[in-house]
Short mmCIF file of C-alpha atoms and ligand atoms in Angstrom, two decimals:
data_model
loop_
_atom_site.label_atom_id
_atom_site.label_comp_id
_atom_site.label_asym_id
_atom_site.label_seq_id
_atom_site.Cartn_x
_atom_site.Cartn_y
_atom_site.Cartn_z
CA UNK A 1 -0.51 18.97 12.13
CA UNK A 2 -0.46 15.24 12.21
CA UNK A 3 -2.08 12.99 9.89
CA UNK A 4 -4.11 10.83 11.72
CA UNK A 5 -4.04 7.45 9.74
CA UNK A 6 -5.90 5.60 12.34
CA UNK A 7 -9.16 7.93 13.24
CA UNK A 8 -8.88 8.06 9.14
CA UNK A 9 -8.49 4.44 8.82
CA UNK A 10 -11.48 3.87 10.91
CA UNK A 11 -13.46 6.34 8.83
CA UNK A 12 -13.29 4.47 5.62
CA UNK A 13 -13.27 0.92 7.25
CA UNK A 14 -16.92 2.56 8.48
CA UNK A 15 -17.93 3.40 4.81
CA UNK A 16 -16.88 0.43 3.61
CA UNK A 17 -18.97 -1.81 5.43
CA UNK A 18 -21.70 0.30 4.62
CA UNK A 19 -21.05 -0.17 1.41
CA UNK A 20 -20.45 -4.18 1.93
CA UNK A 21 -23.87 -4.13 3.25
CA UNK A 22 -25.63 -2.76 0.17
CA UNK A 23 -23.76 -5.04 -2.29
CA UNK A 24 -25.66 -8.23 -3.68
CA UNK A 25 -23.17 -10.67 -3.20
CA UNK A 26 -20.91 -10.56 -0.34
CA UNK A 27 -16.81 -10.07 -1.36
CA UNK A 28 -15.14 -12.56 -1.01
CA UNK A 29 -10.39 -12.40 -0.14
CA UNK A 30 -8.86 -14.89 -0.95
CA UNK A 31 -5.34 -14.26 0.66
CA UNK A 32 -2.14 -16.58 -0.17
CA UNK A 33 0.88 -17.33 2.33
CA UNK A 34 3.30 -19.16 1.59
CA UNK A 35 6.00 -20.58 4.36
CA UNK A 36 6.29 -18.97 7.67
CA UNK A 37 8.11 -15.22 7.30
CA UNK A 38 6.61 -14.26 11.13
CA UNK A 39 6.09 -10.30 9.63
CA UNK A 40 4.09 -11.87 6.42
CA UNK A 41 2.00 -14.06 8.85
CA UNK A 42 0.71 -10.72 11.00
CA UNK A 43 0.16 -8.85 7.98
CA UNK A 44 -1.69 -11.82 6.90
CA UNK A 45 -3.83 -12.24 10.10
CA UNK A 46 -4.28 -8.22 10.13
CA UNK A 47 -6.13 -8.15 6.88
CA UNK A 48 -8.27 -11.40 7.89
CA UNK A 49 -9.32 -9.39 10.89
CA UNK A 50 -10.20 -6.38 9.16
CA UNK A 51 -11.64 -8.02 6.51
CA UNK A 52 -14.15 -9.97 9.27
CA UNK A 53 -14.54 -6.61 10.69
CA UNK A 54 -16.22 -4.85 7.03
CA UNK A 55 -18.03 -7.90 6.58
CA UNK A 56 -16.17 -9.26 3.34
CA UNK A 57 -15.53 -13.30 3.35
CA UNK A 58 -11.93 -13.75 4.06
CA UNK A 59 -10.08 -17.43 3.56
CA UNK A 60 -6.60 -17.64 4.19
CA UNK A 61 -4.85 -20.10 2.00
CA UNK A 62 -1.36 -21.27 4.01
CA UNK A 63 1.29 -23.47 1.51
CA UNK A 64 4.54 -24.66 2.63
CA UNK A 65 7.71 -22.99 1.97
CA UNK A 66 8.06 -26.28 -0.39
CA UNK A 67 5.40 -25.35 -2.80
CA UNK A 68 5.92 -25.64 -6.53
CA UNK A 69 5.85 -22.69 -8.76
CA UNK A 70 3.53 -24.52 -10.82
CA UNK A 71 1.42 -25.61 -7.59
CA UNK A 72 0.97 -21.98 -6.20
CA UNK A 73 0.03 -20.66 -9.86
CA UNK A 74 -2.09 -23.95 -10.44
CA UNK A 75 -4.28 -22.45 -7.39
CA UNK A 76 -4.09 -18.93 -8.58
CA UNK A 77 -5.99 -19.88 -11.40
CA UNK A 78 -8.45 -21.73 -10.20
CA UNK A 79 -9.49 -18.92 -7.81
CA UNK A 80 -9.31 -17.00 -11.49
CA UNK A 81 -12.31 -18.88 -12.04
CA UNK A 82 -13.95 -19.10 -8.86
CA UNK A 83 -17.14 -17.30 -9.07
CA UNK A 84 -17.78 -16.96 -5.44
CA UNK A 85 -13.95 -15.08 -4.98
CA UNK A 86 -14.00 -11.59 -5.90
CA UNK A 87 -10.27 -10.61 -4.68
CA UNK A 88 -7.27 -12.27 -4.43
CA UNK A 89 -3.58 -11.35 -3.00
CA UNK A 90 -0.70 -13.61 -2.87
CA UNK A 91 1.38 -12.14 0.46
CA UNK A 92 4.93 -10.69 -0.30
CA UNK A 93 7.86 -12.17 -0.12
CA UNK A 94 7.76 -15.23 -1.62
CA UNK A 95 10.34 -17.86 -1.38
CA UNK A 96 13.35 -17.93 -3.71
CA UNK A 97 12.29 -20.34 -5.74
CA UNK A 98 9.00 -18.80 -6.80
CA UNK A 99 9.12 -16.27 -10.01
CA UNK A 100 7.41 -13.67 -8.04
CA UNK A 101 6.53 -11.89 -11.45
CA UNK A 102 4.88 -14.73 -12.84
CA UNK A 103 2.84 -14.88 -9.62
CA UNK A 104 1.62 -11.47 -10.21
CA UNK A 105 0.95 -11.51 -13.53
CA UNK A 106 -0.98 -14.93 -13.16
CA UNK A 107 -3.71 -13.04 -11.06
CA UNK A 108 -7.11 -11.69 -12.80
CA UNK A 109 -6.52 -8.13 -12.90
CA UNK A 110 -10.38 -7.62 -12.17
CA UNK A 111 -9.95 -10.03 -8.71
CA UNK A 112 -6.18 -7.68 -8.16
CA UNK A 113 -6.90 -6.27 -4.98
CA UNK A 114 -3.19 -5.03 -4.71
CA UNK A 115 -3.28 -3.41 -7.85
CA UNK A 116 -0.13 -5.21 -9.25
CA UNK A 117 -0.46 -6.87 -12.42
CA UNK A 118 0.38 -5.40 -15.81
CA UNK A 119 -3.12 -4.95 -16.46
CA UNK A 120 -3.62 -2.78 -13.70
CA UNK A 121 -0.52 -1.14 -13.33
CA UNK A 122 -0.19 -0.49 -17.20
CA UNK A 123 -3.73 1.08 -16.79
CA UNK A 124 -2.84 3.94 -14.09
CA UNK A 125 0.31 4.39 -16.28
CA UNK A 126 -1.72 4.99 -19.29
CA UNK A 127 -4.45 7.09 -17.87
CA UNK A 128 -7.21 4.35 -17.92
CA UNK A 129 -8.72 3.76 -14.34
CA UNK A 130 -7.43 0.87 -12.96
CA UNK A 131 -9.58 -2.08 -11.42
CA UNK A 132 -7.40 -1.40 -8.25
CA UNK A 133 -4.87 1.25 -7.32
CA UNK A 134 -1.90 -0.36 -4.72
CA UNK A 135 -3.57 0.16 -1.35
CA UNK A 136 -0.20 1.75 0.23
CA UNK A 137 -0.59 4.51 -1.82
CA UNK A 138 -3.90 5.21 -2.81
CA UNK A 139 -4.45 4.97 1.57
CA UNK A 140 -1.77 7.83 1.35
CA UNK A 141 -3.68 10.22 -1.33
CA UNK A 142 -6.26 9.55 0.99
CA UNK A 143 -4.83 10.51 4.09
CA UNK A 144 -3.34 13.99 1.94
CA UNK A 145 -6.84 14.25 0.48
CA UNK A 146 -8.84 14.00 3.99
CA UNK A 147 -6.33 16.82 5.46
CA UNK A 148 -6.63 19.16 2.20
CA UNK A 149 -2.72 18.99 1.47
CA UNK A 150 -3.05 20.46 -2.06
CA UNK A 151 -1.51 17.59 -4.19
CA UNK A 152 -1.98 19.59 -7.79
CA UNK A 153 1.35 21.75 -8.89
CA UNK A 154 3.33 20.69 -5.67
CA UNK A 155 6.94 19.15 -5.59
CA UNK A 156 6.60 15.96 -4.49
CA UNK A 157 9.66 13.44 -3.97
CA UNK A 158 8.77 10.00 -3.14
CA UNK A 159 11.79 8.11 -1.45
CA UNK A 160 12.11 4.77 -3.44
CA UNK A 161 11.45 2.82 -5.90
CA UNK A 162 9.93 -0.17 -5.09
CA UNK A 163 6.47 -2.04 -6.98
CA UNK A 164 4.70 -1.97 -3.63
CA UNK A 165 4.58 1.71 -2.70
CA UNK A 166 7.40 3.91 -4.92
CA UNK A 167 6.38 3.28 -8.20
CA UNK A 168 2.45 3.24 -7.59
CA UNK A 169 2.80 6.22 -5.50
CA UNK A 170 4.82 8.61 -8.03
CA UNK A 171 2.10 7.73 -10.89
CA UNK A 172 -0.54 8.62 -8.75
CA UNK A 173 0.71 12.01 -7.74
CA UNK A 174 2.07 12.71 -11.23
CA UNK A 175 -2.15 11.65 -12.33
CA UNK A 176 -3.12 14.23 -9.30
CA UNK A 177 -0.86 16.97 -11.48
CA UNK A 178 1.82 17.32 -8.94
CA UNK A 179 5.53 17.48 -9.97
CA UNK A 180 7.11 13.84 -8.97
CA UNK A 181 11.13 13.35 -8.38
CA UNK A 182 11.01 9.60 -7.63
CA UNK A 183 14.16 9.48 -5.58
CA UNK A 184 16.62 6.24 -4.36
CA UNK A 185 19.78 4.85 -3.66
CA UNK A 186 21.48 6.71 -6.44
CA UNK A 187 20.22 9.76 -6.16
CA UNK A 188 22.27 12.39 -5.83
CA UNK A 189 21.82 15.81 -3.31
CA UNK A 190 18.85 14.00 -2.00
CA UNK A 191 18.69 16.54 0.96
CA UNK A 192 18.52 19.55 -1.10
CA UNK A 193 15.43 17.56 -2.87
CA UNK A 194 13.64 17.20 0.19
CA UNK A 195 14.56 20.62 1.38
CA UNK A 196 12.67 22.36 -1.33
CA UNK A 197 9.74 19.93 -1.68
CA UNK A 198 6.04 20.19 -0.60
CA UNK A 199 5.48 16.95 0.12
CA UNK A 200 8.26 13.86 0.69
CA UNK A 201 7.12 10.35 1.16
CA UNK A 202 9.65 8.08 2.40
CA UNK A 203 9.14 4.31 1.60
CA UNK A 204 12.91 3.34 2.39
CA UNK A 205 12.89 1.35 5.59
CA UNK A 206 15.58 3.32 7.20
CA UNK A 207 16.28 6.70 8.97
CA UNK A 208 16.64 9.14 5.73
CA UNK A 209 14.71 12.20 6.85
CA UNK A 210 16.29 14.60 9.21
CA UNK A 211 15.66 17.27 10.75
CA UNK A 212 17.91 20.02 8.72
CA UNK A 213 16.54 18.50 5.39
CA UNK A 214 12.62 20.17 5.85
CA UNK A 215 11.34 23.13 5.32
CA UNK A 216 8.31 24.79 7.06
CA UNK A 217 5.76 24.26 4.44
CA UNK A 218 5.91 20.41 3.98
CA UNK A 219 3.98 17.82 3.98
CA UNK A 220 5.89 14.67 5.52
CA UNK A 221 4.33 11.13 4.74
CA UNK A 222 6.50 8.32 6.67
CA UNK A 223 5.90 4.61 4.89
CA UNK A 224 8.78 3.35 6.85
CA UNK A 225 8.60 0.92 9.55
CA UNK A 226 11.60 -1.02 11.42
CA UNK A 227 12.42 -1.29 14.91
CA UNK A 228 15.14 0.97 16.11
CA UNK A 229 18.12 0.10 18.50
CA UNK A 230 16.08 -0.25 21.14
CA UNK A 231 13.28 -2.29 19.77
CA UNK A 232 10.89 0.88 19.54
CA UNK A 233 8.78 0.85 16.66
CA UNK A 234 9.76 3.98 14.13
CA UNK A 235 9.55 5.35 10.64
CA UNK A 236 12.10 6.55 8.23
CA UNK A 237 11.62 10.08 9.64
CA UNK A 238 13.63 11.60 12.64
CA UNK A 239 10.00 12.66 13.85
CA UNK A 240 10.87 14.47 17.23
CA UNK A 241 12.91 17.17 15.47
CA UNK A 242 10.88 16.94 12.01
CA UNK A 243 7.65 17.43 13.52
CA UNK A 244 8.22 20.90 15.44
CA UNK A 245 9.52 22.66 11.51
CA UNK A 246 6.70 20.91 9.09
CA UNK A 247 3.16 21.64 8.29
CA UNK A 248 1.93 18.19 8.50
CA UNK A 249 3.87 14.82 9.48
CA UNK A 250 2.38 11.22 9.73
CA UNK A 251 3.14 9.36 12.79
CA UNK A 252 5.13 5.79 13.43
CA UNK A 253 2.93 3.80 14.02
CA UNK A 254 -0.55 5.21 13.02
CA UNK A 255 -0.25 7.05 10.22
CA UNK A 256 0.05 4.91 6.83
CA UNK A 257 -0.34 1.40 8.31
CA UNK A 258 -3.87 1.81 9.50
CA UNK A 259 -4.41 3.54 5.86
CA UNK A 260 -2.72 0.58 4.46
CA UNK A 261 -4.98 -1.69 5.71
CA UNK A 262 -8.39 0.39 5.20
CA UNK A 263 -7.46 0.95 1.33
CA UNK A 264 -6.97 -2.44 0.91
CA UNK A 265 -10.19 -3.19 2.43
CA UNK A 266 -11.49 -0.43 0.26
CA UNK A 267 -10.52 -2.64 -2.65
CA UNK A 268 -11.45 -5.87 -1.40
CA UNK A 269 -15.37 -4.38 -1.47
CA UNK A 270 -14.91 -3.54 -4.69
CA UNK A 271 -16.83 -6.41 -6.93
CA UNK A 272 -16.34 -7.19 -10.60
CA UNK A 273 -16.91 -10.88 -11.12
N1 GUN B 1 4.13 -7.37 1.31
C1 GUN B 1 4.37 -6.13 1.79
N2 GUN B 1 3.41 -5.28 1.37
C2 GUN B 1 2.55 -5.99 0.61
C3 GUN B 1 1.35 -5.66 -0.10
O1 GUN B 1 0.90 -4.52 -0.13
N3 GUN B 1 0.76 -6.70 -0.74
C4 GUN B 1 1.26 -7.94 -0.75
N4 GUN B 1 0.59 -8.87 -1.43
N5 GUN B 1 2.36 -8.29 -0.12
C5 GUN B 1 3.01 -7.31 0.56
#
């Protein structure tokens, strides 16, 4: 069965602007790009868009790749204490010269619509509810939850490591009471890993998953997104030959990038300020 990010996506993207509707202030995104990365600047525009769509207040904030460190936290905190902004998100990568950490932890956790500062990502791993769960990942447990892939006691391997989607995602499957291997570049027998597991999440960024390494109960959740060879837009699974074997498999593209982009949206109607 396929999981269908994008009928999902639309789904919540639905219930949030019902929900927009019904709040007394209207949210307000600020979103922060900095130079002129091309894949940053549709990412950027994307979430504007959707944003416009759901009815929250978006403002786009563009610096030059030339930007201080102290500049581009100077602004942070003044939308810290900008009582008409209710979310903020700097857009990843930032150049060299920035301390991306520092960024992050600059940001209000209660205006962290990624989910990424220590306030917020020290809450999930303590068991407190965080303001905001990292919308890759929470769009995924949606996605599992909407198709009833039984997250509780299963083997699930997530495929890297990273802040953005690896790390977030194995705490929130280990909080759902499955059994996480977070797995990466030094991993060893990754195949039989993903051979015995009920669900695998790849968030590599290159082919990993192949078609001998599944097995007929799985769940297969594809973060990955590159273009192949021949400029074709794919995932980090071989899905042709994966898909036939597995139980469910999320397509390249429409599968966690719509998610993506409805969780975040999800988050940017949530209101604390
Ligand atoms: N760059 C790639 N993914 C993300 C994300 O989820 N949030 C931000 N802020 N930057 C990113």
């Amino acid at each position: 069965m396929i999981l269908d990010g994008k009928a999902l996506s639309n789904k919540v993207l639905e219930d949030v602007k019902e929900r927009v509707s019904k709040l007394s202030i209207q949210p307000h995104l600020v979103v922060i790009l900095v130079g002129d990365n091309p894949a940053s600047r549709i990412y950027v525009r994307n979430k504007k868009l959707a944003a416009e769509k759901v009815g929250i207040k978006s403002t786009v904030i563009e610096l030059p790749v030339t930007v201080t460190e102290d500049e581009l936290l100077g602004r942070i905190s003044e939308l810290n204490e900008d009582k008409d902004v209710t979310g903020i998100l700097v857009q990843l990568p930032l150049p060299e010269h920035i301390d991306k950490n520092k960024v992050i932890t600059t940001i209000s956790p209660k205006k962290d619509v990624d989910g990424f500062t220590p306030e917020n990502v020290g809450r999930l791993a303590i068991g407190l509810e965080p303001y905001f769960y990292p919308a890759t990942p929470q769009g995924i447990i949606m996605l599992l939850d909407e198709y009833n892939v039984q997250i509780e006691g299963a083997d699930a391997v997530v495929i890297g490591r990273s802040n953005i989607v690896g790390k977030p995602m194995s705490q929130m499957l280990l909080k759902r009471n499955a059994t996480v291997t977070t797995a990466h570049s030094y991993t060893k027998n990754i195949e039989d890993k993903i051979k015995t597991a009920d669900i695998v999440i790849s968030a590599v960024g290159k082919k990993i998953v192949r078609c001998k390494m599944v097995n007929k109960n799985s769940c297969i959740v594809d973060v990955g997104i590159f273009r192949d060879a021949n400029g074709k837009l794919t995932g980090d699974v071989d899905f042709d030959c994966v898909s036939p074997t597995v139980k469910y498999i999320s397509p390249v593209p429409g599968g966690v990038g719509p998610m993506t982009i409805a969780s975040l949206m999800y988050n940017a109607s949530k209101v604390y300020v």
